[in-house]
Coordinates of C-alpha atoms in Angstrom, one line a residue:
M1 CA 45.6 -110.9 -67.4
T2 CA 44.3 -110.4 -70.9
P3 CA 42.3 -107.2 -71.7
T4 CA 39.0 -109.2 -71.8
D5 CA 39.8 -110.6 -68.4
T6 CA 40.4 -107.2 -66.9
P7 CA 37.5 -106.1 -64.6
L8 CA 35.6 -103.2 -66.0
H9 CA 36.6 -100.9 -63.2
R10 CA 40.3 -101.4 -64.1
R11 CA 39.9 -100.8 -67.8
S12 CA 41.0 -97.5 -69.3
A13 CA 38.6 -94.8 -70.1
R14 CA 39.4 -95.1 -73.7
A15 CA 38.8 -98.8 -73.7
L16 CA 35.5 -98.5 -71.8
A17 CA 34.2 -95.8 -74.3
A18 CA 35.2 -98.0 -77.3
G19 CA 33.6 -101.0 -75.7
I20 CA 30.3 -99.2 -75.1
R21 CA 30.3 -97.9 -78.6
A22 CA 31.0 -101.3 -80.1
R23 CA 28.3 -102.9 -77.7
E24 CA 30.9 -105.3 -76.3
F25 CA 29.4 -104.4 -73.0
S26 CA 26.8 -101.9 -71.9
A27 CA 27.1 -98.5 -70.2
E28 CA 24.9 -100.1 -67.5
E29 CA 27.4 -102.8 -66.9
V30 CA 30.2 -100.2 -66.6
M31 CA 28.1 -98.1 -64.3
R32 CA 27.2 -101.1 -62.0
A33 CA 30.9 -102.0 -61.9
H34 CA 31.9 -98.6 -60.7
L35 CA 29.0 -98.2 -58.3
A36 CA 30.0 -101.5 -56.7
R37 CA 33.5 -100.1 -56.2
I38 CA 32.2 -97.0 -54.6
E39 CA 30.0 -99.0 -52.3
E40 CA 32.9 -101.2 -51.3
H41 CA 35.7 -98.7 -50.9
N42 CA 34.3 -95.1 -50.5
P43 CA 33.3 -95.5 -46.8
A44 CA 36.9 -96.0 -45.9
I45 CA 38.5 -93.6 -48.4
A46 CA 35.9 -90.8 -48.5
A47 CA 36.7 -89.8 -52.1
I48 CA 33.2 -89.1 -53.1
V49 CA 31.1 -86.8 -50.9
T50 CA 27.8 -86.5 -52.8
M51 CA 26.1 -89.1 -55.0
V52 CA 23.0 -89.1 -57.2
P53 CA 20.6 -91.9 -56.3
E54 CA 21.6 -95.3 -57.7
S55 CA 18.4 -95.5 -59.7
E56 CA 19.2 -92.2 -61.4
A57 CA 22.8 -93.3 -62.2
L58 CA 21.5 -96.5 -63.7
A59 CA 18.8 -94.6 -65.7
M60 CA 21.5 -92.4 -67.2
A61 CA 23.4 -95.5 -68.2
R62 CA 20.4 -97.2 -69.8
E63 CA 19.7 -94.1 -71.8
A64 CA 23.3 -94.0 -72.9
D65 CA 22.8 -97.6 -74.1
R66 CA 19.6 -96.7 -76.0
V67 CA 21.5 -93.9 -77.8
V68 CA 24.1 -96.5 -78.9
A69 CA 21.5 -99.0 -80.0
R70 CA 19.8 -96.3 -82.2
G71 CA 23.1 -95.7 -83.9
D72 CA 23.2 -92.1 -82.9
E73 CA 26.5 -90.3 -83.0
V74 CA 28.1 -90.2 -79.5
G75 CA 30.8 -88.3 -77.8
L76 CA 34.2 -89.4 -76.6
L77 CA 33.1 -90.0 -73.0
H78 CA 29.8 -91.6 -73.9
G79 CA 28.6 -93.8 -71.0
L80 CA 31.5 -93.2 -68.7
P81 CA 30.7 -92.4 -65.1
T82 CA 32.5 -89.6 -63.4
A83 CA 32.2 -87.3 -60.4
V84 CA 33.1 -83.6 -60.3
K85 CA 35.3 -81.8 -57.8
D86 CA 33.0 -80.1 -55.2
L87 CA 34.2 -76.6 -56.1
L88 CA 32.3 -76.7 -59.4
D89 CA 28.5 -76.7 -60.0
V90 CA 26.7 -79.7 -61.2
E91 CA 23.0 -79.2 -62.0
G92 CA 20.9 -80.8 -59.3
L93 CA 23.6 -81.3 -56.8
P94 CA 24.8 -79.0 -54.0
T95 CA 28.2 -77.3 -54.2
R96 CA 29.6 -77.3 -50.7
H97 CA 33.2 -76.2 -51.3
G98 CA 34.2 -78.3 -48.3
S99 CA 33.0 -75.4 -46.2
R100 CA 30.6 -74.8 -43.3
L101 CA 29.6 -71.7 -45.2
H102 CA 28.0 -73.9 -47.9
A103 CA 27.1 -77.0 -45.8
D104 CA 23.4 -76.5 -46.5
A105 CA 23.8 -75.3 -50.1
A106 CA 20.8 -75.8 -52.4
P107 CA 21.2 -77.9 -55.6
A108 CA 22.9 -76.0 -58.3
R109 CA 20.6 -74.8 -61.1
A110 CA 23.2 -75.2 -63.9
D111 CA 26.4 -77.0 -64.7
A112 CA 29.8 -75.3 -64.6
M113 CA 31.3 -74.7 -68.0
V114 CA 33.6 -77.7 -68.0
V115 CA 30.9 -79.9 -66.5
G116 CA 28.6 -79.0 -69.4
R117 CA 31.4 -79.8 -71.8
M118 CA 32.0 -83.3 -70.3
R119 CA 28.2 -84.0 -70.4
R120 CA 28.0 -83.0 -74.0
A121 CA 30.9 -85.5 -74.6
G122 CA 28.7 -88.2 -73.0
A123 CA 30.0 -88.4 -69.5
L124 CA 27.5 -89.5 -66.8
V125 CA 28.0 -87.3 -63.7
I126 CA 27.1 -89.4 -60.7
G127 CA 28.5 -87.3 -57.8
K128 CA 31.0 -84.8 -56.3
T129 CA 34.5 -85.5 -55.2
N130 CA 36.0 -84.5 -51.9
T131 CA 38.0 -81.3 -51.6
P132 CA 39.3 -79.2 -48.7
E133 CA 37.6 -75.9 -47.8
A134 CA 37.8 -73.6 -50.8
G135 CA 40.4 -75.9 -52.4
L136 CA 42.9 -74.7 -49.9
G137 CA 46.1 -76.6 -49.6
T138 CA 47.3 -79.9 -50.9
L139 CA 45.7 -82.2 -48.4
T140 CA 41.9 -83.0 -48.4
F141 CA 40.2 -82.5 -45.1
S142 CA 37.4 -80.2 -44.0
A143 CA 34.9 -79.5 -41.3
I144 CA 32.0 -81.0 -43.3
A145 CA 33.4 -84.2 -44.7
D146 CA 35.7 -87.0 -43.7
T147 CA 39.4 -86.8 -44.5
C148 CA 40.1 -88.3 -47.9
R149 CA 42.5 -91.2 -47.4
N150 CA 45.0 -92.7 -49.6
P151 CA 44.0 -96.0 -51.3
Y152 CA 47.6 -97.3 -51.0
D153 CA 47.6 -96.7 -47.2
L154 CA 44.4 -95.6 -45.4
S155 CA 46.5 -94.1 -42.6
R156 CA 47.9 -91.5 -45.1
H157 CA 46.5 -88.5 -47.0
A158 CA 45.4 -88.8 -50.6
G159 CA 46.6 -85.2 -51.2
G160 CA 44.6 -82.3 -52.3
S161 CA 42.9 -80.2 -53.2
S162 CA 41.7 -82.7 -55.9
G163 CA 42.2 -85.5 -53.4
G164 CA 38.9 -87.1 -53.9
A165 CA 39.4 -87.2 -57.6
A166 CA 42.8 -88.9 -57.3
A167 CA 41.7 -91.4 -54.7
A168 CA 38.6 -92.3 -56.6
V169 CA 40.5 -92.9 -59.8
A170 CA 43.3 -94.9 -58.0
A171 CA 40.7 -97.1 -56.2
G172 CA 38.8 -97.9 -59.4
M173 CA 35.7 -95.9 -58.4
L174 CA 36.0 -93.7 -61.5
P175 CA 37.8 -94.1 -64.9
F176 CA 38.7 -90.4 -64.9
A177 CA 37.9 -87.2 -63.1
D178 CA 38.4 -83.5 -63.2
G179 CA 40.4 -81.3 -60.9
S180 CA 41.7 -77.8 -60.5
D181 CA 45.2 -76.5 -59.7
S182 CA 46.8 -73.3 -58.6
G183 CA 49.4 -74.7 -56.2
G184 CA 49.6 -78.4 -56.9
S185 CA 46.0 -79.4 -56.4
L186 CA 46.0 -81.8 -59.4
R187 CA 49.7 -82.7 -59.0
Y188 CA 50.2 -83.6 -55.4
P189 CA 47.3 -86.0 -55.1
A190 CA 48.2 -87.6 -58.5
A191 CA 51.7 -88.3 -57.1
F192 CA 50.5 -89.6 -53.8
C193 CA 47.9 -91.9 -55.4
N194 CA 49.9 -93.3 -58.3
V195 CA 47.8 -91.7 -61.0
V196 CA 48.3 -89.1 -63.7
G197 CA 47.3 -85.5 -63.4
L198 CA 47.7 -82.7 -65.9
R199 CA 47.9 -79.0 -65.0
P200 CA 47.3 -77.6 -68.5
T201 CA 48.4 -74.4 -70.0
P202 CA 46.0 -71.6 -68.7
G203 CA 43.1 -71.4 -71.1
R204 CA 43.4 -75.0 -72.4
V205 CA 40.3 -76.0 -70.4
A206 CA 37.9 -73.1 -70.4
S207 CA 37.0 -71.7 -67.0
G208 CA 33.7 -70.1 -66.1
R209 CA 34.9 -68.6 -62.8
L210 CA 33.0 -65.6 -61.8
D211 CA 35.5 -63.5 -59.8
N212 CA 38.4 -63.2 -62.4
G213 CA 38.1 -64.8 -65.8
W214 CA 41.4 -63.3 -66.8
T215 CA 43.7 -65.1 -64.3
A216 CA 46.3 -67.6 -65.5
H217 CA 46.9 -68.7 -61.9
G218 CA 44.3 -71.5 -61.3
V219 CA 43.4 -73.9 -64.1
L220 CA 41.2 -76.9 -64.6
G221 CA 42.4 -80.2 -65.9
P222 CA 41.9 -84.0 -66.1
M223 CA 43.1 -86.9 -64.0
A224 CA 43.3 -90.6 -64.9
R225 CA 45.5 -93.7 -64.5
T226 CA 47.6 -93.0 -67.6
S227 CA 48.7 -90.2 -69.9
D228 CA 46.7 -91.8 -72.7
D229 CA 43.5 -91.5 -70.7
V230 CA 44.4 -88.0 -69.5
A231 CA 44.8 -87.0 -73.2
Y232 CA 41.5 -88.7 -74.1
A233 CA 39.7 -86.8 -71.3
L234 CA 41.4 -83.6 -72.3
A235 CA 40.1 -84.0 -75.8
A236 CA 36.6 -83.8 -74.3
M237 CA 37.3 -81.1 -71.7
A238 CA 39.4 -78.7 -73.7
G239 CA 38.4 -76.2 -76.3
P240 CA 37.4 -72.6 -76.8
D241 CA 34.4 -70.9 -75.2
P242 CA 33.2 -67.4 -76.0
M243 CA 32.5 -66.8 -72.3
A244 CA 36.1 -67.7 -71.2
P245 CA 38.3 -64.8 -72.4
L246 CA 41.6 -66.8 -72.0
S247 CA 40.4 -70.0 -73.6
I248 CA 42.7 -71.3 -76.3
A249 CA 41.1 -71.4 -79.8
E250 CA 42.8 -74.6 -80.9
E251 CA 40.3 -77.4 -81.3
P252 CA 41.0 -80.3 -78.9
A253 CA 40.6 -83.2 -81.3
V254 CA 44.4 -83.5 -81.5
F255 CA 44.4 -85.0 -78.0
A256 CA 41.9 -87.8 -78.9
S257 CA 44.7 -90.0 -80.2
L258 CA 48.1 -90.5 -78.7
T259 CA 51.3 -92.3 -79.8
P260 CA 54.0 -92.6 -77.1
R261 CA 57.2 -90.9 -78.1
H262 CA 60.3 -93.1 -78.5
P263 CA 63.0 -92.5 -75.9
G264 CA 65.7 -91.8 -78.4
S265 CA 63.9 -88.8 -79.7
V266 CA 63.5 -87.0 -76.3
R267 CA 65.9 -84.8 -74.5
I268 CA 65.1 -84.3 -70.9
G269 CA 66.2 -81.4 -68.7
W270 CA 66.7 -82.9 -65.2
S271 CA 66.2 -81.0 -62.0
R272 CA 66.8 -82.6 -58.6
D273 CA 64.8 -80.0 -56.7
A274 CA 63.2 -77.4 -59.0
G275 CA 65.8 -74.8 -58.1
G276 CA 66.5 -75.5 -54.5
V277 CA 63.3 -76.8 -52.9
P278 CA 64.1 -79.2 -49.9
I279 CA 63.4 -82.8 -50.8
S280 CA 63.2 -85.8 -48.4
A281 CA 65.8 -88.6 -48.7
E282 CA 63.1 -91.0 -49.7
V283 CA 61.8 -89.0 -52.6
A284 CA 65.3 -88.1 -53.7
A285 CA 66.3 -91.8 -53.8
V286 CA 63.3 -92.6 -56.1
H287 CA 63.9 -89.6 -58.2
A288 CA 67.6 -90.6 -58.8
G289 CA 66.5 -94.1 -59.6
T290 CA 64.0 -92.8 -62.2
R291 CA 66.8 -90.9 -63.9
E292 CA 68.9 -94.0 -64.1
A293 CA 66.0 -96.0 -65.6
L294 CA 65.3 -93.3 -68.2
V295 CA 69.0 -93.1 -69.2
A296 CA 69.2 -96.9 -69.5
A297 CA 66.1 -96.8 -71.8
G298 CA 67.8 -94.4 -74.2
Y299 CA 66.6 -90.9 -73.1
D300 CA 69.1 -88.1 -73.4
V301 CA 69.1 -86.6 -69.9
V302 CA 71.0 -83.4 -69.0
D303 CA 71.2 -81.5 -65.8
L304 CA 69.3 -78.3 -65.7
D305 CA 69.6 -75.4 -63.3
L306 CA 66.2 -73.8 -62.8
E307 CA 66.0 -70.2 -61.6
L308 CA 62.7 -70.2 -59.8
T309 CA 63.3 -68.8 -56.3
D310 CA 61.6 -65.5 -57.2
A311 CA 58.5 -67.4 -58.3
E312 CA 57.6 -68.2 -54.7
A313 CA 56.7 -64.6 -53.7
A314 CA 54.9 -64.0 -57.0
W315 CA 52.9 -67.2 -56.4
E316 CA 52.0 -66.1 -52.9
T317 CA 50.8 -62.7 -54.0
G318 CA 48.7 -64.1 -56.8
E319 CA 47.2 -66.8 -54.5
M320 CA 46.3 -64.5 -51.7
Y321 CA 44.8 -61.9 -54.1
N322 CA 42.6 -64.6 -55.7
F323 CA 41.4 -65.8 -52.2
F324 CA 40.5 -62.2 -51.4
A325 CA 38.7 -61.8 -54.8
S326 CA 36.7 -65.0 -54.2
Y327 CA 35.9 -65.0 -50.5
R328 CA 35.9 -61.3 -49.4
G329 CA 32.1 -61.4 -49.1
E330 CA 32.1 -64.5 -46.9
A331 CA 34.9 -63.1 -44.8
A332 CA 33.0 -60.0 -44.1
A333 CA 29.7 -61.8 -43.4
H334 CA 30.7 -65.0 -41.6
P335 CA 34.4 -65.1 -40.6
E336 CA 33.6 -67.4 -37.7
L337 CA 32.6 -70.2 -40.2
M338 CA 35.8 -70.1 -42.2
R339 CA 38.9 -72.2 -41.7
P340 CA 41.5 -70.0 -40.0
D341 CA 44.0 -70.5 -42.9
L342 CA 41.4 -69.4 -45.4
L343 CA 40.5 -66.3 -43.4
R344 CA 44.1 -65.4 -43.0
N345 CA 44.6 -65.7 -46.8
V346 CA 41.7 -63.4 -47.5
R347 CA 43.0 -60.8 -45.0
Q348 CA 46.5 -61.0 -46.5
G349 CA 45.0 -60.6 -50.0
E350 CA 43.1 -57.5 -48.8
R351 CA 46.4 -55.9 -47.8
I352 CA 48.3 -56.4 -51.0
T353 CA 49.5 -53.1 -52.4
A354 CA 49.6 -52.0 -56.0
T355 CA 53.4 -52.2 -55.9
E356 CA 53.3 -55.8 -54.7
L357 CA 50.8 -56.8 -57.4
A358 CA 52.8 -55.1 -60.1
D359 CA 56.0 -56.8 -58.9
A360 CA 54.3 -60.2 -58.9
L361 CA 53.0 -59.7 -62.4
R362 CA 56.4 -58.6 -63.6
T363 CA 58.0 -61.6 -62.0
R364 CA 55.5 -64.0 -63.5
T365 CA 56.3 -62.5 -67.0
E366 CA 60.1 -62.9 -66.4
V367 CA 59.7 -66.5 -65.1
F368 CA 57.5 -67.4 -68.1
R369 CA 60.0 -66.1 -70.6
R370 CA 63.0 -67.5 -68.7
T371 CA 61.4 -71.0 -68.6
E372 CA 60.2 -70.9 -72.2
R373 CA 63.8 -70.2 -73.4
L374 CA 64.9 -73.5 -71.8
F375 CA 62.9 -75.4 -74.3
T376 CA 65.3 -74.4 -77.1
D377 CA 67.6 -77.1 -75.7
V378 CA 65.3 -79.7 -74.2
D379 CA 61.9 -81.3 -75.0
V380 CA 60.7 -81.6 -71.4
I381 CA 61.8 -80.6 -67.9
I382 CA 61.5 -83.2 -65.0
A383 CA 61.5 -82.5 -61.3
P384 CA 60.1 -84.3 -58.3
A385 CA 56.3 -83.9 -57.9
T386 CA 56.3 -83.7 -54.1
P387 CA 59.0 -83.3 -51.4
V388 CA 57.8 -86.2 -49.3
V389 CA 55.6 -89.3 -49.7
A390 CA 52.0 -89.1 -48.6
P391 CA 51.9 -87.8 -45.0
P392 CA 49.8 -89.1 -42.1
A393 CA 46.1 -88.4 -42.4
E394 CA 46.1 -86.5 -39.1
V395 CA 48.3 -83.6 -40.2
E396 CA 47.1 -80.4 -41.7
W397 CA 50.3 -79.7 -43.6
V398 CA 53.9 -81.0 -43.7
E399 CA 55.7 -78.8 -41.2
R400 CA 59.3 -80.1 -41.9
V401 CA 61.3 -81.5 -44.8
G402 CA 64.8 -82.1 -43.7
D403 CA 66.1 -79.0 -42.0
A404 CA 63.4 -76.8 -43.5
V405 CA 60.5 -75.9 -41.2
Y406 CA 57.2 -74.5 -42.6
D407 CA 55.0 -72.2 -40.6
R408 CA 52.1 -72.1 -43.1
Y409 CA 50.2 -74.8 -45.1
F410 CA 51.5 -73.7 -48.5
R411 CA 55.2 -73.5 -47.8
W412 CA 55.7 -77.2 -48.5
Q413 CA 53.9 -76.9 -51.8
M414 CA 56.7 -74.9 -53.5
L415 CA 57.7 -77.7 -55.9
A416 CA 54.3 -77.2 -57.5
N417 CA 54.0 -73.4 -56.8
R418 CA 57.2 -72.6 -58.7
F419 CA 55.9 -74.4 -61.7
T420 CA 52.5 -72.7 -61.5
V421 CA 54.2 -69.4 -62.0
T422 CA 55.8 -70.5 -65.3
A423 CA 52.3 -71.0 -66.9
H424 CA 53.6 -74.1 -68.7
P425 CA 51.7 -77.4 -68.9
V426 CA 52.9 -80.0 -66.3
V427 CA 52.0 -83.7 -66.1
V428 CA 52.5 -85.6 -62.9
T429 CA 53.1 -89.3 -63.6
P430 CA 54.1 -92.3 -61.4
A431 CA 57.8 -92.7 -61.0
G432 CA 58.2 -95.4 -58.3
F433 CA 57.5 -96.4 -54.7
D434 CA 59.0 -95.8 -51.4
G435 CA 58.0 -99.1 -49.8
H436 CA 54.2 -99.2 -50.6
L437 CA 53.8 -95.4 -51.0
P438 CA 53.8 -93.9 -54.5
V439 CA 56.2 -91.2 -55.7
G440 CA 55.7 -89.1 -58.8
I441 CA 57.5 -86.8 -61.1
Q442 CA 56.5 -83.5 -62.7
V443 CA 57.1 -83.3 -66.4
M444 CA 56.9 -79.8 -67.9
G445 CA 56.4 -79.1 -71.6
R446 CA 56.5 -76.0 -73.8
H447 CA 53.8 -73.4 -73.4
R448 CA 50.6 -74.7 -75.1
G449 CA 52.5 -77.9 -75.8
E450 CA 50.3 -80.5 -74.3
A451 CA 50.1 -82.3 -77.7
E452 CA 53.8 -82.8 -77.6
L453 CA 54.1 -83.3 -73.8
L454 CA 51.6 -86.1 -73.3
P455 CA 53.2 -88.5 -75.8
V456 CA 56.5 -88.0 -73.9
T457 CA 54.9 -88.9 -70.6
A458 CA 53.1 -91.8 -72.1
G459 CA 56.4 -93.1 -73.3
I460 CA 57.9 -92.7 -69.9
E461 CA 55.1 -94.6 -68.3
G462 CA 55.7 -97.4 -70.7
I463 CA 59.4 -97.6 -69.7
L464 CA 58.8 -97.2 -65.9
G465 CA 55.8 -99.5 -65.7
F466 CA 54.2 -98.1 -62.5
T467 CA 50.8 -97.0 -63.9
G468 CA 49.6 -100.5 -63.9
R469 CA 50.2 -101.0 -60.2
T470 CA 47.1 -100.8 -58.1
P471 CA 46.4 -100.5 -54.3
G472 CA 47.0 -103.7 -52.5
E473 CA 49.6 -105.0 -54.9

């Protein structure tokens, strides 16, 4: 299929934006193509939970076309439809957080910081994407919305907590989307849905969170079908903001163009299990095959022993503390409306001692420095993205991987959680399939090194060739 034969809903975000600017097709045509995909596939997948009226979406697109016709300067995302994870405010739409606490929320009066940045870049926000209550866990289900299902197999989860974003992008409902990540929320759904998700360096995408603007634990980032589109979206989403104290001062224009890096110039540190995390036989087999393919393509791949066991307790302390900081008011006022796992997290966070918090912060510092030293010998570090393929849509978490049994929802997330504590940027990109179910890899780069990391993952995608595979193929 030639580029001009490719349906609009399958073209890259970069190509769509260029086509709109060049008037090869209109923003209205792009909008109609994606609205048609939403109408056809969202009822079964439940990726998007709130929509603006179709008339409003089309009016936004027509205005975008008028701007182009006038010859006005336009942003990187001009005319591209997107939807925002339902943990962030979008002016005029309710923010329900996947929770009964907010089921009847009034429309937000203003955009969240990153939403405003995307709008200023020309994105057309048409709805909200599905997320579990409070973004809790790496599977997307809640008491107020249907379970978000995997476009590759509707009997399976799409992942979470940015599950709606991943499923929408995979199914061609959106060209790109935003997500957030403290324990794999961008990474697990990207792996399960055969798309690309970036957990950036903390501060790369400015956060307007109210409870703790100083945390490096949870971050915001883009999701798309390729690293090239992730970089393109990052160029619009990233950048400093005076109201975000950790935001990185570097201007994001460097991400607007991307040249895949040649295999012969890349040294990969290879980890089978991120330092001892249980991995299923199915994922391990795909992971081993990926290594063989990369070596055959000319990458220099060396085994790497990651010392990250101590990161698990540090992650748990930070995660529980943040849940307490964010939801202590709701837990005091309406505990009966909260998911039991969320309430348990808040109560656990409330009991954290000064000693435990100090120990966790010290460990985070040690883990960061220990990890950064590894990049004196390698360009990137690769590990599996998830321990299993997408689980059945009926489960609330994966309770067993091999001989390991997990008693809480976040125990099976440790592949992601360990990398969270390092504070390094991580791209999850497609690595293969177990039958018809996608399998991904995590590719970690140097701290603040997204501009070097994304060209590497773009090159890997070109070698492996899985980003072009769509549901049903």
